Short mmCIF file of C-alpha atoms in Angstrom, two decimals:
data_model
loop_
_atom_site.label_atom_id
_atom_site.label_comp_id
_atom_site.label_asym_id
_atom_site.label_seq_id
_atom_site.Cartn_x
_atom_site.Cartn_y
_atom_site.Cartn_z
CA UNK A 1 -74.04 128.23 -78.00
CA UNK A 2 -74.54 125.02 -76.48
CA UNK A 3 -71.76 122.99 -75.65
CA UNK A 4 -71.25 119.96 -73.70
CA UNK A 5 -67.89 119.14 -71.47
CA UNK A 6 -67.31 115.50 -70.41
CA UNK A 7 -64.04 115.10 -68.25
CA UNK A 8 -63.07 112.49 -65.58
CA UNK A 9 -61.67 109.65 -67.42
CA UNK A 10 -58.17 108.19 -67.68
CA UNK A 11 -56.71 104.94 -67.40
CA UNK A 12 -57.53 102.61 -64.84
CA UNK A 13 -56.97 98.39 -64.23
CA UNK A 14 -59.75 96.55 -63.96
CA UNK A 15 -62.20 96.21 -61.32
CA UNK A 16 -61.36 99.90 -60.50
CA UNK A 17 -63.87 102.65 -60.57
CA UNK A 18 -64.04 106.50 -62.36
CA UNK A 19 -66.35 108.78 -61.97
CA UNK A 20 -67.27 111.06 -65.42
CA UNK A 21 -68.79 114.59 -65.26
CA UNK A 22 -70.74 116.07 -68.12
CA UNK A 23 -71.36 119.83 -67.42
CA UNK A 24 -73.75 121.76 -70.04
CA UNK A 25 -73.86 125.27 -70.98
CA UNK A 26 -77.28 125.08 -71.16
CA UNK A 27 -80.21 124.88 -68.24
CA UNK A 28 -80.64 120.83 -67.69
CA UNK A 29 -83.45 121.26 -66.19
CA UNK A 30 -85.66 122.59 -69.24
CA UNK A 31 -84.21 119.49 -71.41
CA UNK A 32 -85.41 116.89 -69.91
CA UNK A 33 -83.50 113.48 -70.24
CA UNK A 34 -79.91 113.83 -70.35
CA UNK A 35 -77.86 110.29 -71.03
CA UNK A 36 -74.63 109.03 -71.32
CA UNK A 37 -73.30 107.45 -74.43
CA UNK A 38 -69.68 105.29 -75.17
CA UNK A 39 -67.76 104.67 -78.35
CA UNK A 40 -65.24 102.14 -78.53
CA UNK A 41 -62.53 102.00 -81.42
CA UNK A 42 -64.11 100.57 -84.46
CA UNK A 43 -67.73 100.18 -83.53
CA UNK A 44 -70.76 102.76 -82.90
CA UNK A 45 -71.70 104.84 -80.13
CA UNK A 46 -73.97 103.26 -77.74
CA UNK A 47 -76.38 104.54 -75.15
CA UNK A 48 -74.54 103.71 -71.43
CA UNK A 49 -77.06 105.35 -69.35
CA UNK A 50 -79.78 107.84 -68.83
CA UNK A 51 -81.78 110.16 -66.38
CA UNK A 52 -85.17 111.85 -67.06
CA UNK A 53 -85.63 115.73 -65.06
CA UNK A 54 -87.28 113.46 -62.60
CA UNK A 55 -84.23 111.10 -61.50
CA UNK A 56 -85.69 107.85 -63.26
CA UNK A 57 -82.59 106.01 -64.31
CA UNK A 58 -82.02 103.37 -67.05
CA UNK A 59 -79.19 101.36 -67.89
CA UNK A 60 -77.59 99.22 -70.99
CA UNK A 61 -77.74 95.80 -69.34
CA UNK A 62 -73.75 95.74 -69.99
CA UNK A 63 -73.42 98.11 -67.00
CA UNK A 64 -75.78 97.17 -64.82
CA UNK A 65 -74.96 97.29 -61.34
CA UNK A 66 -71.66 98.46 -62.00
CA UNK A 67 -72.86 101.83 -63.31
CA UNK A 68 -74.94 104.63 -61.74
CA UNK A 69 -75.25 108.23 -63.40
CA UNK A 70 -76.95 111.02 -61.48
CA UNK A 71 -77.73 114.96 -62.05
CA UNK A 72 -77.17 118.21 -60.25
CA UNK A 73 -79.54 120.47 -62.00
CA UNK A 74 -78.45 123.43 -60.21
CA UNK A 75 -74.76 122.54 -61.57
CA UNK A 76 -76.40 121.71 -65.23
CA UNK A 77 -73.82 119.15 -64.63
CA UNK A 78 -74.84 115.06 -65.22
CA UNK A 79 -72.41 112.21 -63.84
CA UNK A 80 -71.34 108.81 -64.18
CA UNK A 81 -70.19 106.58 -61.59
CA UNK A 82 -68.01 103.97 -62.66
CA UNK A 83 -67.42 100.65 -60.76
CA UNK A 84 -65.94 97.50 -61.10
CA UNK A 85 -64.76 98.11 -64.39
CA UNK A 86 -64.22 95.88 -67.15
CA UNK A 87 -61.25 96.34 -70.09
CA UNK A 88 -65.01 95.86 -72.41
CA UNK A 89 -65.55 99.66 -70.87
CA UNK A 90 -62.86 100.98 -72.62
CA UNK A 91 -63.73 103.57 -74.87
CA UNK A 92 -64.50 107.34 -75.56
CA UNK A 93 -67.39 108.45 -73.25
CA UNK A 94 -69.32 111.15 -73.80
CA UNK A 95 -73.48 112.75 -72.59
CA UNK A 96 -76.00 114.66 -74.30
CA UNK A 97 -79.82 114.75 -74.78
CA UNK A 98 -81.55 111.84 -74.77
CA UNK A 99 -83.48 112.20 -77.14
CA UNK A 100 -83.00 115.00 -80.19
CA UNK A 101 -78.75 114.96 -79.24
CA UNK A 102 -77.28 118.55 -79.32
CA UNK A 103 -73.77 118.96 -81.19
CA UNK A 104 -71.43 115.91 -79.53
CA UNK A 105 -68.66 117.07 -77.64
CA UNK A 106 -64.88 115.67 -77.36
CA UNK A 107 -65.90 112.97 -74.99
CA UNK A 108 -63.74 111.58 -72.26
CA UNK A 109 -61.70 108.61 -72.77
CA UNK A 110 -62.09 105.97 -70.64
CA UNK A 111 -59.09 102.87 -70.65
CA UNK A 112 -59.69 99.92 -68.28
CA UNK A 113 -56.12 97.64 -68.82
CA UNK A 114 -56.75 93.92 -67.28
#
């Protein structure tokens, strides 16, 4: 069963940093892209970040510079780090596929107070 465990997020002031961890049941490697993807209250989910099997990176320009998310394939495990955070970043984080998303799981909620 695949499933998909995001954990790392909490409350934080601004201008502070976090750093997320998604770790799959499933073998990264063999799925190619893996991204990261917010929700704030009231509005869709949007793409934060993503990384292809080879490391290539690409960002929403809302994080840019601020944001860097990485991959251990051994650890089928993909991460986001955080800084300088904004009380805009506030919302329920959570990773998946890129492309073709598996079942979402419970996310990680992320607060930034200002």
């Amino acid at each position: 069963q695949v499933q998909l465990v995001e954990s790392g997020g909490g409350l934080v002031q601004a201008g502070g940093s976090l750093r997320l961890s998604c770790a799959a049941s499933f073998s990264i490697v063999s799925t190619g892209a893996m991204a990261w993807y917010r929700q704030a209250p009231g509005k869709q989910r949007e793409l934060v970040a993503a990384i292809t099997s080879g490391g290539s990176t690409n960002y929403a320009d809302s994080v840019k510079g601020r944001f860097t998310i990485s991959r251990d394939n051994a650890k089928n495990t993909v991460y986001l780090q955080m800084n300088s955070l904004k009380p805009e970043d506030t919302a329920v984080y959570y990773c998946n596929r890129r492309y073709g998303n598996f079942a979402w799981g419970e996310g990680t909620q992320v607060t930034v107070s200002s």
